[in-house]
Amino acid sequence: DIVMTQSPDSLAVSLGERATISCKSSRTVLSSSNNKNYLAWYQQKPGQPPKLLISWASTRESGVPDRFSGSGSGTDFTLTISSLQAEDVAVYYCHQYYSIPPHSFGQGTKLEI
Amino acid sequence: EVQLVQSGAEVKKAGESLKISCTISGYSFANRWIGWVRQMPGKGLDWMGIIYPGNSDTRYNPFFQGQVTISADISVSTAYLQWSSLRASDTAMYYCARLVGPQQLPWYFDLWGRGTLVTVSS
Protein backbone atom coordinates (compact mmCIF):
# COMPACT_ATOMS: atom_id res chain seq x y z
CA ASP A 1 0.00 0.00 0.00
CA ILE A 2 1.04 3.58 -0.56
CA VAL A 3 1.81 5.44 2.68
CA MET A 4 1.15 9.16 2.80
CA THR A 5 3.15 11.29 5.24
CA GLN A 6 2.30 14.91 5.93
CA SER A 7 4.44 17.53 7.58
CA PRO A 8 4.24 19.25 9.87
CA ASP A 9 1.64 17.64 12.12
CA SER A 10 0.60 21.10 13.26
CA LEU A 11 1.30 24.60 12.10
CA ALA A 12 0.62 28.07 13.49
CA VAL A 13 0.51 30.92 11.00
CA SER A 14 -0.43 34.57 11.44
CA LEU A 15 -3.39 36.06 9.66
CA GLY A 16 -2.42 37.19 6.19
CA GLU A 17 0.71 35.06 6.12
CA ARG A 18 1.46 32.04 3.94
CA ALA A 19 0.83 28.50 5.12
CA THR A 20 2.55 25.55 3.50
CA ILE A 21 1.75 21.89 4.12
CA SER A 22 3.78 19.03 2.69
CA CYS A 23 2.61 15.58 1.68
CA LYS A 24 4.95 12.79 0.60
CA SER A 25 3.95 9.42 -0.79
CA SER A 26 5.94 6.21 -0.40
CA ARG A 27 5.57 5.55 -4.13
CA THR A 28 4.82 7.72 -7.09
CA VAL A 29 1.21 8.71 -7.69
CA LEU A 30 2.02 10.10 -11.15
CA SER A 31 0.51 8.08 -13.93
CA SER A 32 2.77 7.62 -16.93
CA SER A 33 -0.24 6.96 -19.15
CA ASN A 34 -1.93 10.33 -18.68
CA ASN A 35 0.71 12.39 -16.82
CA LYS A 36 -1.70 13.07 -13.96
CA ASN A 37 -0.96 13.01 -10.25
CA TYR A 38 -3.61 11.08 -8.36
CA LEU A 39 -3.57 13.31 -5.31
CA ALA A 40 -6.33 15.27 -3.56
CA TRP A 41 -6.48 17.67 -0.63
CA TYR A 42 -9.33 18.03 1.86
CA GLN A 43 -10.12 20.54 4.58
CA GLN A 44 -11.89 19.49 7.76
CA LYS A 45 -13.17 22.14 10.14
CA PRO A 46 -14.15 21.22 13.70
CA GLY A 47 -17.42 19.33 13.86
CA GLN A 48 -17.73 19.10 10.09
CA PRO A 49 -17.06 16.44 7.47
CA PRO A 50 -14.07 16.86 5.19
CA LYS A 51 -14.43 19.10 2.16
CA LEU A 52 -12.66 18.56 -1.14
CA LEU A 53 -10.34 21.44 -1.99
CA ILE A 54 -8.05 20.18 -4.74
CA SER A 55 -7.89 17.16 -7.02
CA TRP A 56 -5.21 15.99 -9.46
CA ALA A 57 -2.66 17.69 -7.21
CA SER A 58 -3.44 21.18 -8.46
CA THR A 59 -7.04 21.48 -9.71
CA ARG A 60 -9.04 23.65 -7.36
CA GLU A 61 -12.68 22.70 -6.85
CA SER A 62 -15.38 25.13 -7.85
CA GLY A 63 -15.99 27.65 -5.09
CA VAL A 64 -12.65 27.12 -3.36
CA PRO A 65 -10.91 30.47 -2.84
CA ASP A 66 -7.90 31.05 -5.06
CA ARG A 67 -5.66 31.57 -2.04
CA PHE A 68 -5.58 27.75 -1.91
CA SER A 69 -3.22 26.11 -4.36
CA GLY A 70 -1.71 22.68 -4.83
CA SER A 71 1.57 21.77 -6.42
CA GLY A 72 4.04 18.95 -6.78
CA SER A 73 4.46 15.76 -8.74
CA GLY A 74 5.47 12.16 -8.30
CA THR A 75 5.95 11.71 -4.57
CA ASP A 76 6.17 15.24 -3.20
CA PHE A 77 3.24 17.60 -2.95
CA THR A 78 2.39 20.90 -1.30
CA LEU A 79 -0.78 22.68 -0.28
CA THR A 80 -0.29 26.41 0.00
CA ILE A 81 -2.62 29.00 1.47
CA SER A 82 -1.26 32.28 0.23
CA SER A 83 -2.83 34.61 2.79
CA LEU A 84 -4.30 32.89 5.81
CA GLN A 85 -7.82 33.86 6.83
CA ALA A 86 -9.47 33.06 10.15
CA GLU A 87 -11.88 30.66 8.45
CA ASP A 88 -8.96 28.54 7.20
CA VAL A 89 -8.34 27.10 10.67
CA ALA A 90 -8.85 23.39 10.09
CA VAL A 91 -7.13 20.07 9.66
CA TYR A 92 -5.89 19.38 6.14
CA TYR A 93 -5.50 15.91 4.64
CA CYS A 94 -3.87 14.66 1.47
CA HIS A 95 -5.29 11.57 -0.23
CA GLN A 96 -3.77 9.36 -2.90
CA TYR A 97 -6.10 7.55 -5.28
CA TYR A 98 -3.44 6.15 -7.58
CA SER A 99 -3.39 2.62 -6.31
CA ILE A 100 -6.07 0.05 -6.86
CA PRO A 101 -8.07 0.35 -3.65
CA PRO A 102 -7.38 0.75 -0.83
CA HIS A 103 -6.50 4.37 -1.22
CA SER A 104 -4.89 6.20 1.66
CA PHE A 105 -4.88 9.50 3.51
CA GLY A 106 -2.09 11.40 5.16
CA GLN A 107 -2.29 11.69 8.93
CA GLY A 108 -3.47 15.29 8.76
CA THR A 109 -1.99 18.70 9.49
CA LYS A 110 -3.68 20.96 12.02
CA LEU A 111 -3.52 24.59 10.98
CA GLU A 112 -3.95 27.24 13.65
CA ILE A 113 -3.55 30.96 13.94
CA GLU B 1 -29.42 19.22 -4.84
CA VAL B 2 -27.15 16.26 -4.20
CA GLN B 3 -27.39 14.97 -0.63
CA LEU B 4 -25.87 12.15 1.38
CA VAL B 5 -27.97 11.71 4.50
CA GLN B 6 -26.56 9.44 7.16
CA SER B 7 -28.44 7.66 9.92
CA GLY B 8 -28.33 8.93 13.48
CA ALA B 9 -25.86 8.36 16.26
CA GLU B 10 -25.71 4.92 17.83
CA VAL B 11 -24.77 3.75 21.31
CA LYS B 12 -24.07 0.03 21.52
CA LYS B 13 -22.42 -2.56 23.70
CA ALA B 14 -19.49 -4.68 22.68
CA GLY B 15 -20.62 -7.82 20.89
CA GLU B 16 -23.77 -6.27 19.47
CA SER B 17 -24.46 -5.91 15.76
CA LEU B 18 -25.07 -2.65 13.93
CA LYS B 19 -25.97 -1.40 10.47
CA ILE B 20 -25.68 2.29 9.62
CA SER B 21 -26.92 3.88 6.44
CA CYS B 22 -26.26 6.59 3.91
CA THR B 23 -29.20 7.63 1.73
CA ILE B 24 -28.46 9.44 -1.51
CA SER B 25 -30.58 11.88 -3.47
CA GLY B 26 -29.99 14.21 -6.38
CA TYR B 27 -28.06 11.90 -8.70
CA SER B 28 -28.10 8.38 -10.07
CA PHE B 29 -27.10 6.22 -7.11
CA ALA B 30 -26.27 3.18 -9.22
CA ASN B 31 -23.59 4.86 -11.28
CA ARG B 32 -21.23 6.37 -8.74
CA TRP B 33 -18.95 4.71 -6.20
CA ILE B 34 -19.80 5.31 -2.53
CA GLY B 35 -17.22 4.90 0.20
CA TRP B 36 -16.94 4.75 3.97
CA VAL B 37 -14.31 6.57 5.99
CA ARG B 38 -13.62 6.11 9.70
CA GLN B 39 -12.46 8.87 12.02
CA MET B 40 -11.63 7.75 15.52
CA PRO B 41 -11.88 10.37 18.27
CA GLY B 42 -9.25 13.06 17.75
CA LYS B 43 -7.64 11.12 14.92
CA GLY B 44 -7.30 11.21 11.15
CA LEU B 45 -9.21 9.68 8.28
CA ASP B 46 -9.14 5.94 7.53
CA TRP B 47 -10.24 4.69 4.10
CA MET B 48 -12.42 1.66 4.85
CA GLY B 49 -13.92 0.55 1.57
CA ILE B 50 -16.14 1.42 -1.35
CA ILE B 51 -19.03 -0.02 -3.33
CA TYR B 52 -20.34 0.49 -6.84
CA PRO B 53 -24.10 0.09 -6.34
CA GLY B 54 -24.81 -0.70 -9.98
CA ASN B 55 -23.14 -4.11 -9.74
CA SER B 56 -22.26 -4.33 -6.02
CA ASP B 57 -18.53 -4.38 -6.82
CA THR B 58 -16.96 -3.82 -3.39
CA ARG B 59 -13.35 -3.04 -2.49
CA TYR B 60 -12.11 -3.16 1.08
CA ASN B 61 -9.08 -1.87 2.85
CA PRO B 62 -7.45 -5.14 4.00
CA PHE B 63 -7.33 -3.69 7.51
CA PHE B 64 -11.13 -3.65 7.61
CA GLN B 65 -11.79 -6.75 5.51
CA GLY B 66 -13.75 -9.26 7.57
CA GLN B 67 -14.49 -6.67 10.27
CA VAL B 68 -17.25 -4.82 8.43
CA THR B 69 -19.58 -5.37 5.50
CA ILE B 70 -20.40 -2.72 2.92
CA SER B 71 -23.58 -3.11 0.91
CA ALA B 72 -26.05 -1.09 -1.13
CA ASP B 73 -29.74 -1.22 -2.02
CA ILE B 74 -30.48 0.52 -5.29
CA SER B 75 -34.24 0.43 -4.71
CA VAL B 76 -33.87 2.87 -1.82
CA SER B 77 -30.64 4.59 -2.98
CA THR B 78 -28.91 3.65 0.25
CA ALA B 79 -25.48 2.36 1.14
CA TYR B 80 -24.78 0.51 4.36
CA LEU B 81 -21.95 -0.26 6.71
CA GLN B 82 -22.47 -3.07 9.15
CA TRP B 83 -20.80 -4.94 11.96
CA SER B 84 -21.75 -8.37 13.24
CA SER B 85 -19.95 -7.97 16.57
CA LEU B 86 -18.87 -4.52 17.69
CA ARG B 87 -15.76 -3.79 19.72
CA ALA B 88 -14.99 -0.78 21.89
CA SER B 89 -12.30 0.11 19.35
CA ASP B 90 -15.05 0.64 16.74
CA THR B 91 -16.02 3.84 18.56
CA ALA B 92 -15.66 6.50 15.89
CA MET B 93 -17.38 8.83 13.47
CA TYR B 94 -18.17 7.10 10.19
CA TYR B 95 -18.57 9.14 7.03
CA CYS B 96 -20.04 8.07 3.75
CA ALA B 97 -18.78 9.92 0.71
CA ARG B 98 -19.30 9.87 -3.04
CA LEU B 99 -16.37 9.18 -5.30
CA VAL B 100 -15.53 10.69 -8.64
CA GLY B 101 -14.23 8.41 -11.33
CA PRO B 102 -15.03 5.58 -13.68
CA GLN B 103 -16.32 2.23 -12.57
CA GLN B 104 -12.99 0.63 -13.32
CA LEU B 105 -10.90 2.94 -11.20
CA PRO B 106 -12.51 5.22 -8.61
CA TRP B 107 -10.73 8.43 -7.74
CA TYR B 108 -11.32 11.00 -5.00
CA PHE B 109 -14.27 11.86 -2.73
CA ASP B 110 -16.22 14.90 -3.90
CA LEU B 111 -19.18 14.94 -1.53
CA TRP B 112 -19.45 13.78 2.08
CA GLY B 113 -22.24 12.96 4.48
CA ARG B 114 -22.27 14.59 7.89
CA GLY B 115 -21.22 11.41 9.63
CA THR B 116 -22.68 8.85 12.02
CA LEU B 117 -21.17 8.69 15.49
CA VAL B 118 -20.92 5.14 16.79
CA THR B 119 -20.13 4.67 20.47
CA VAL B 120 -19.41 1.19 21.76
CA SER B 121 -19.09 0.45 25.46
CA SER B 122 -17.13 -2.52 26.68
mmCIF file of N, CA and C in Angstrom, chain A residues 27-107:
data_model
loop_
_atom_site.group_PDB
_atom_site.id
_atom_site.type_symbol
_atom_site.label_atom_id
_atom_site.label_comp_id
_atom_site.label_asym_id
_atom_site.label_seq_id
_atom_site.Cartn_x
_atom_site.Cartn_y
_atom_site.Cartn_z
ATOM 1 N N ARG A 27 5.345 5.889 -2.719
ATOM 2 C CA ARG A 27 5.569 5.547 -4.130
ATOM 3 C C ARG A 27 4.947 6.630 -4.990
ATOM 4 N N THR A 28 5.360 6.696 -6.217
ATOM 5 C CA THR A 28 4.823 7.717 -7.093
ATOM 6 C C THR A 28 3.311 7.576 -7.255
ATOM 7 N N VAL A 29 2.638 8.704 -7.365
ATOM 8 C CA VAL A 29 1.208 8.714 -7.695
ATOM 9 C C VAL A 29 0.994 9.403 -9.029
ATOM 10 N N LEU A 30 2.073 9.524 -9.803
ATOM 11 C CA LEU A 30 2.015 10.102 -11.145
ATOM 12 C C LEU A 30 1.836 8.977 -12.147
ATOM 13 N N SER A 31 0.776 9.075 -12.916
ATOM 14 C CA SER A 31 0.513 8.078 -13.932
ATOM 15 C C SER A 31 1.289 8.398 -15.204
ATOM 16 N N SER A 32 2.014 7.423 -15.702
ATOM 17 C CA SER A 32 2.767 7.624 -16.930
ATOM 18 C C SER A 32 1.851 7.606 -18.155
ATOM 19 N N SER A 33 0.655 7.076 -17.993
ATOM 20 C CA SER A 33 -0.240 6.962 -19.147
ATOM 21 C C SER A 33 -0.942 8.267 -19.461
ATOM 22 N N ASN A 34 -1.238 9.064 -18.427
ATOM 23 C CA ASN A 34 -1.927 10.328 -18.677
ATOM 24 C C ASN A 34 -1.241 11.532 -18.043
ATOM 25 N N ASN A 35 -0.076 11.319 -17.430
ATOM 26 C CA ASN A 35 0.710 12.394 -16.816
ATOM 27 C C ASN A 35 -0.083 13.155 -15.752
ATOM 28 N N LYS A 36 -0.940 12.444 -15.033
ATOM 29 C CA LYS A 36 -1.704 13.067 -13.962
ATOM 30 C C LYS A 36 -1.248 12.524 -12.615
ATOM 31 N N ASN A 37 -1.245 13.399 -11.623
ATOM 32 C CA ASN A 37 -0.957 13.011 -10.250
ATOM 33 C C ASN A 37 -2.262 12.733 -9.525
ATOM 34 N N TYR A 38 -2.373 11.522 -8.998
ATOM 35 C CA TYR A 38 -3.608 11.075 -8.365
ATOM 36 C C TYR A 38 -3.602 11.461 -6.883
ATOM 37 N N LEU A 39 -3.737 12.762 -6.650
ATOM 38 C CA LEU A 39 -3.566 13.307 -5.306
ATOM 39 C C LEU A 39 -4.611 14.392 -5.068
ATOM 40 N N ALA A 40 -5.318 14.286 -3.939
ATOM 41 C CA ALA A 40 -6.330 15.269 -3.562
ATOM 42 C C ALA A 40 -6.023 15.848 -2.177
ATOM 43 N N TRP A 41 -6.577 17.022 -1.942
ATOM 44 C CA TRP A 41 -6.478 17.674 -0.633
ATOM 45 C C TRP A 41 -7.883 17.976 -0.112
ATOM 46 N N TYR A 42 -8.063 17.745 1.197
ATOM 47 C CA TYR A 42 -9.328 18.026 1.862
ATOM 48 C C TYR A 42 -9.074 18.931 3.070
ATOM 49 N N GLN A 43 -10.120 19.685 3.397
ATOM 50 C CA GLN A 43 -10.121 20.537 4.581
ATOM 51 C C GLN A 43 -11.212 20.047 5.517
ATOM 52 N N GLN A 44 -10.883 19.877 6.790
ATOM 53 C CA GLN A 44 -11.893 19.493 7.764
ATOM 54 C C GLN A 44 -11.903 20.484 8.915
ATOM 55 N N LYS A 45 -12.997 21.218 9.020
ATOM 56 C CA LYS A 45 -13.175 22.140 10.136
ATOM 57 C C LYS A 45 -13.804 21.401 11.307
ATOM 58 N N PRO A 46 -13.622 21.906 12.519
ATOM 59 C CA PRO A 46 -14.150 21.215 13.702
ATOM 60 C C PRO A 46 -15.638 20.943 13.582
ATOM 61 N N GLY A 47 -16.015 19.703 13.871
ATOM 62 C CA GLY A 47 -17.415 19.327 13.860
ATOM 63 C C GLY A 47 -18.038 19.170 12.487
ATOM 64 N N GLN A 48 -17.225 19.204 11.454
ATOM 65 C CA GLN A 48 -17.732 19.097 10.090
ATOM 66 C C GLN A 48 -17.072 17.930 9.359
ATOM 67 N N PRO A 49 -17.733 17.444 8.298
ATOM 68 C CA PRO A 49 -17.063 16.439 7.467
ATOM 69 C C PRO A 49 -15.977 17.099 6.635
ATOM 70 N N PRO A 50 -15.083 16.299 6.094
ATOM 71 C CA PRO A 50 -14.070 16.859 5.189
ATOM 72 C C PRO A 50 -14.723 17.480 3.955
ATOM 73 N N LYS A 51 -13.988 18.418 3.378
ATOM 74 C CA LYS A 51 -14.431 19.096 2.159
ATOM 75 C C LYS A 51 -13.318 19.022 1.138
ATOM 76 N N LEU A 52 -13.658 18.632 -0.074
ATOM 77 C CA LEU A 52 -12.662 18.557 -1.142
ATOM 78 C C LEU A 52 -12.215 19.950 -1.555
ATOM 79 N N LEU A 53 -10.904 20.168 -1.548
ATOM 80 C CA LEU A 53 -10.343 21.440 -1.991
ATOM 81 C C LEU A 53 -9.723 21.329 -3.376
ATOM 82 N N ILE A 54 -8.896 20.302 -3.550
ATOM 83 C CA ILE A 54 -8.050 20.176 -4.738
ATOM 84 C C ILE A 54 -7.993 18.717 -5.155
ATOM 85 N N SER A 55 -8.091 18.481 -6.445
ATOM 86 C CA SER A 55 -7.887 17.157 -7.020
ATOM 87 C C SER A 55 -6.784 17.217 -8.050
ATOM 88 N N TRP A 56 -6.289 16.077 -8.463
ATOM 89 C CA TRP A 56 -5.208 15.990 -9.457
ATOM 90 C C TRP A 56 -4.033 16.896 -9.088
ATOM 91 N N ALA A 57 -3.791 16.974 -7.812
ATOM 92 C CA ALA A 57 -2.658 17.689 -7.209
ATOM 93 C C ALA A 57 -2.767 19.210 -7.279
ATOM 94 N N SER A 58 -3.466 19.732 -8.287
ATOM 95 C CA SER A 58 -3.441 21.182 -8.459
ATOM 96 C C SER A 58 -4.740 21.781 -8.986
ATOM 97 N N THR A 59 -5.770 20.983 -9.182
ATOM 98 C CA THR A 59 -7.043 21.480 -9.714
ATOM 99 C C THR A 59 -7.967 21.868 -8.572
ATOM 100 N N ARG A 60 -8.192 23.157 -8.440
ATOM 101 C CA ARG A 60 -9.045 23.653 -7.364
ATOM 102 C C ARG A 60 -10.497 23.356 -7.678
ATOM 103 N N GLU A 61 -11.260 22.937 -6.672
ATOM 104 C CA GLU A 61 -12.680 22.705 -6.853
ATOM 105 C C GLU A 61 -13.420 24.019 -7.021
ATOM 106 N N SER A 62 -14.541 23.949 -7.680
ATOM 107 C CA SER A 62 -15.376 25.128 -7.853
ATOM 108 C C SER A 62 -15.773 25.688 -6.495
ATOM 109 N N GLY A 63 -15.609 26.998 -6.336
ATOM 110 C CA GLY A 63 -15.989 27.648 -5.091
ATOM 111 C C GLY A 63 -14.878 27.734 -4.061
ATOM 112 N N VAL A 64 -13.779 27.050 -4.289
ATOM 113 C CA VAL A 64 -12.652 27.123 -3.356
ATOM 114 C C VAL A 64 -11.869 28.403 -3.637
ATOM 115 N N PRO A 65 -11.622 29.206 -2.614
ATOM 116 C CA PRO A 65 -10.907 30.473 -2.844
ATOM 117 C C PRO A 65 -9.550 30.267 -3.499
ATOM 118 N N ASP A 66 -9.153 31.220 -4.321
ATOM 119 C CA ASP A 66 -7.904 31.049 -5.058
ATOM 120 C C ASP A 66 -6.659 31.253 -4.204
ATOM 121 N N ARG A 67 -6.831 31.549 -2.925
ATOM 122 C CA ARG A 67 -5.662 31.572 -2.041
ATOM 123 C C ARG A 67 -5.155 30.157 -1.753
ATOM 124 N N PHE A 68 -5.991 29.141 -2.052
ATOM 125 C CA PHE A 68 -5.582 27.752 -1.912
ATOM 126 C C PHE A 68 -4.985 27.273 -3.240
ATOM 127 N N SER A 69 -3.811 26.679 -3.161
ATOM 128 C CA SER A 69 -3.218 26.112 -4.362
ATOM 129 C C SER A 69 -2.467 24.835 -4.020
ATOM 130 N N GLY A 70 -2.428 23.933 -4.982
ATOM 131 C CA GLY A 70 -1.712 22.681 -4.826
ATOM 132 C C GLY A 70 -0.633 22.567 -5.884
ATOM 133 N N SER A 71 0.472 21.948 -5.484
ATOM 134 C CA SER A 71 1.568 21.770 -6.421
ATOM 135 C C SER A 71 2.302 20.480 -6.096
ATOM 136 N N GLY A 72 3.231 20.140 -6.991
ATOM 137 C CA GLY A 72 4.038 18.954 -6.781
ATOM 138 C C GLY A 72 3.758 17.884 -7.802
ATOM 139 N N SER A 73 4.609 16.857 -7.793
ATOM 140 C CA SER A 73 4.460 15.756 -8.742
ATOM 141 C C SER A 73 5.224 14.539 -8.247
ATOM 142 N N GLY A 74 4.752 13.393 -8.640
ATOM 143 C CA GLY A 74 5.467 12.160 -8.301
ATOM 144 C C GLY A 74 5.211 11.710 -6.880
ATOM 145 N N THR A 75 6.092 12.103 -5.972
ATOM 146 C CA THR A 75 5.955 11.706 -4.568
ATOM 147 C C THR A 75 5.897 12.882 -3.603
ATOM 148 N N ASP A 76 6.100 14.084 -4.081
ATOM 149 C CA ASP A 76 6.172 15.244 -3.198
ATOM 150 C C ASP A 76 5.173 16.317 -3.612
ATOM 151 N N PHE A 77 4.330 16.683 -2.660
ATOM 152 C CA PHE A 77 3.236 17.603 -2.946
ATOM 153 C C PHE A 77 3.129 18.659 -1.852
ATOM 154 N N THR A 78 2.538 19.787 -2.226
ATOM 155 C CA THR A 78 2.387 20.903 -1.296
ATOM 156 C C THR A 78 1.023 21.542 -1.459
ATOM 157 N N LEU A 79 0.408 21.847 -0.322
ATOM 158 C CA LEU A 79 -0.782 22.680 -0.283
ATOM 159 C C LEU A 79 -0.355 24.017 0.289
ATOM 160 N N THR A 80 -0.665 25.080 -0.432
ATOM 161 C CA THR A 80 -0.292 26.414 0.005
ATOM 162 C C THR A 80 -1.533 27.269 0.160
ATOM 163 N N ILE A 81 -1.594 27.971 1.275
ATOM 164 C CA ILE A 81 -2.616 28.999 1.473
ATOM 165 C C ILE A 81 -1.858 30.313 1.469
ATOM 166 N N SER A 82 -2.127 31.126 0.478
ATOM 167 C CA SER A 82 -1.259 32.276 0.229
ATOM 168 C C SER A 82 -1.384 33.371 1.283
ATOM 169 N N SER A 83 -2.587 33.572 1.792
ATOM 170 C CA SER A 83 -2.827 34.614 2.786
ATOM 171 C C SER A 83 -3.879 34.092 3.765
ATOM 172 N N LEU A 84 -3.419 33.614 4.888
ATOM 173 C CA LEU A 84 -4.297 32.892 5.809
ATOM 174 C C LEU A 84 -5.436 33.761 6.333
ATOM 175 N N GLN A 85 -6.636 33.220 6.267
ATOM 176 C CA GLN A 85 -7.816 33.861 6.835
ATOM 177 C C GLN A 85 -8.269 33.073 8.060
ATOM 178 N N ALA A 86 -9.031 33.717 8.915
ATOM 179 C CA ALA A 86 -9.473 33.061 10.152
ATOM 180 C C ALA A 86 -10.272 31.796 9.863
ATOM 181 N N GLU A 87 -11.027 31.803 8.782
ATOM 182 C CA GLU A 87 -11.877 30.659 8.450
ATOM 183 C C GLU A 87 -11.092 29.469 7.898
ATOM 184 N N ASP A 88 -9.790 29.638 7.722
ATOM 185 C CA ASP A 88 -8.962 28.537 7.203
ATOM 186 C C ASP A 88 -8.456 27.622 8.308
ATOM 187 N N VAL A 89 -8.727 27.971 9.563
ATOM 188 C CA VAL A 89 -8.345 27.100 10.671
ATOM 189 C C VAL A 89 -9.064 25.768 10.518
ATOM 190 N N ALA A 90 -8.293 24.708 10.411
ATOM 191 C CA ALA A 90 -8.846 23.391 10.088
ATOM 192 C C ALA A 90 -7.721 22.364 10.120
ATOM 193 N N VAL A 91 -8.105 21.121 9.905
ATOM 194 C CA VAL A 91 -7.133 20.068 9.657
ATOM 195 C C VAL A 91 -7.174 19.760 8.163
ATOM 196 N N TYR A 92 -6.008 19.628 7.578
ATOM 197 C CA TYR A 92 -5.891 19.379 6.140
ATOM 198 C C TYR A 92 -5.304 17.992 5.904
ATOM 199 N N TYR A 93 -5.911 17.272 4.957
ATOM 200 C CA TYR A 93 -5.499 15.912 4.638
ATOM 201 C C TYR A 93 -5.174 15.783 3.154
ATOM 202 N N CYS A 94 -4.092 15.082 2.850
ATOM 203 C CA CYS A 94 -3.870 14.661 1.466
ATOM 204 C C CYS A 94 -4.393 13.235 1.310
ATOM 205 N N HIS A 95 -4.655 12.857 0.068
ATOM 206 C CA HIS A 95 -5.285 11.565 -0.228
ATOM 207 C C HIS A 95 -4.773 11.104 -1.576
ATOM 208 N N GLN A 96 -4.187 9.905 -1.608
ATOM 209 C CA GLN A 96 -3.766 9.356 -2.896
ATOM 210 C C GLN A 96 -4.823 8.374 -3.392
ATOM 211 N N TYR A 97 -5.132 8.481 -4.683
ATOM 212 C CA TYR A 97 -6.099 7.552 -5.277
ATOM 213 C C TYR A 97 -5.486 6.870 -6.497
ATOM 214 N N TYR A 98 -4.163 6.775 -6.480
ATOM 215 C CA TYR A 98 -3.440 6.151 -7.584
ATOM 216 C C TYR A 98 -3.566 4.638 -7.576
ATOM 217 N N SER A 99 -3.425 4.071 -6.414
ATOM 218 C CA SER A 99 -3.394 2.616 -6.311
ATOM 219 C C SER A 99 -4.791 2.040 -6.488
ATOM 220 N N ILE A 100 -4.817 0.796 -6.928
ATOM 221 C CA ILE A 100 -6.066 0.052 -6.857
ATOM 222 C C ILE A 100 -6.466 0.023 -5.390
ATOM 223 N N PRO A 101 -7.706 0.255 -5.066
ATOM 224 C CA PRO A 101 -8.073 0.351 -3.647
ATOM 225 C C PRO A 101 -7.501 -0.765 -2.782
ATOM 226 N N PRO A 102 -7.024 -0.460 -1.571
ATOM 227 C CA PRO A 102 -7.378 0.751 -0.834
ATOM 228 C C PRO A 102 -6.560 1.969 -1.220
ATOM 229 N N HIS A 103 -7.198 3.114 -1.148
ATOM 230 C CA HIS A 103 -6.503 4.366 -1.223
ATOM 231 C C HIS A 103 -6.042 4.703 0.188
ATOM 232 N N SER A 104 -5.399 5.852 0.336
ATOM 233 C CA SER A 104 -4.894 6.197 1.662
ATOM 234 C C SER A 104 -4.821 7.697 1.846
ATOM 235 N N PHE A 105 -4.976 8.109 3.116
ATOM 236 C CA PHE A 105 -4.876 9.500 3.512
ATOM 237 C C PHE A 105 -3.578 9.748 4.261
ATOM 238 N N GLY A 106 -3.108 10.991 4.225
ATOM 239 C CA GLY A 106 -2.085 11.402 5.157
ATOM 240 C C GLY A 106 -2.681 11.509 6.550
ATOM 241 N N GLN A 107 -1.823 11.678 7.539
ATOM 242 C CA GLN A 107 -2.289 11.686 8.932
ATOM 243 C C GLN A 107 -2.952 12.995 9.335
#
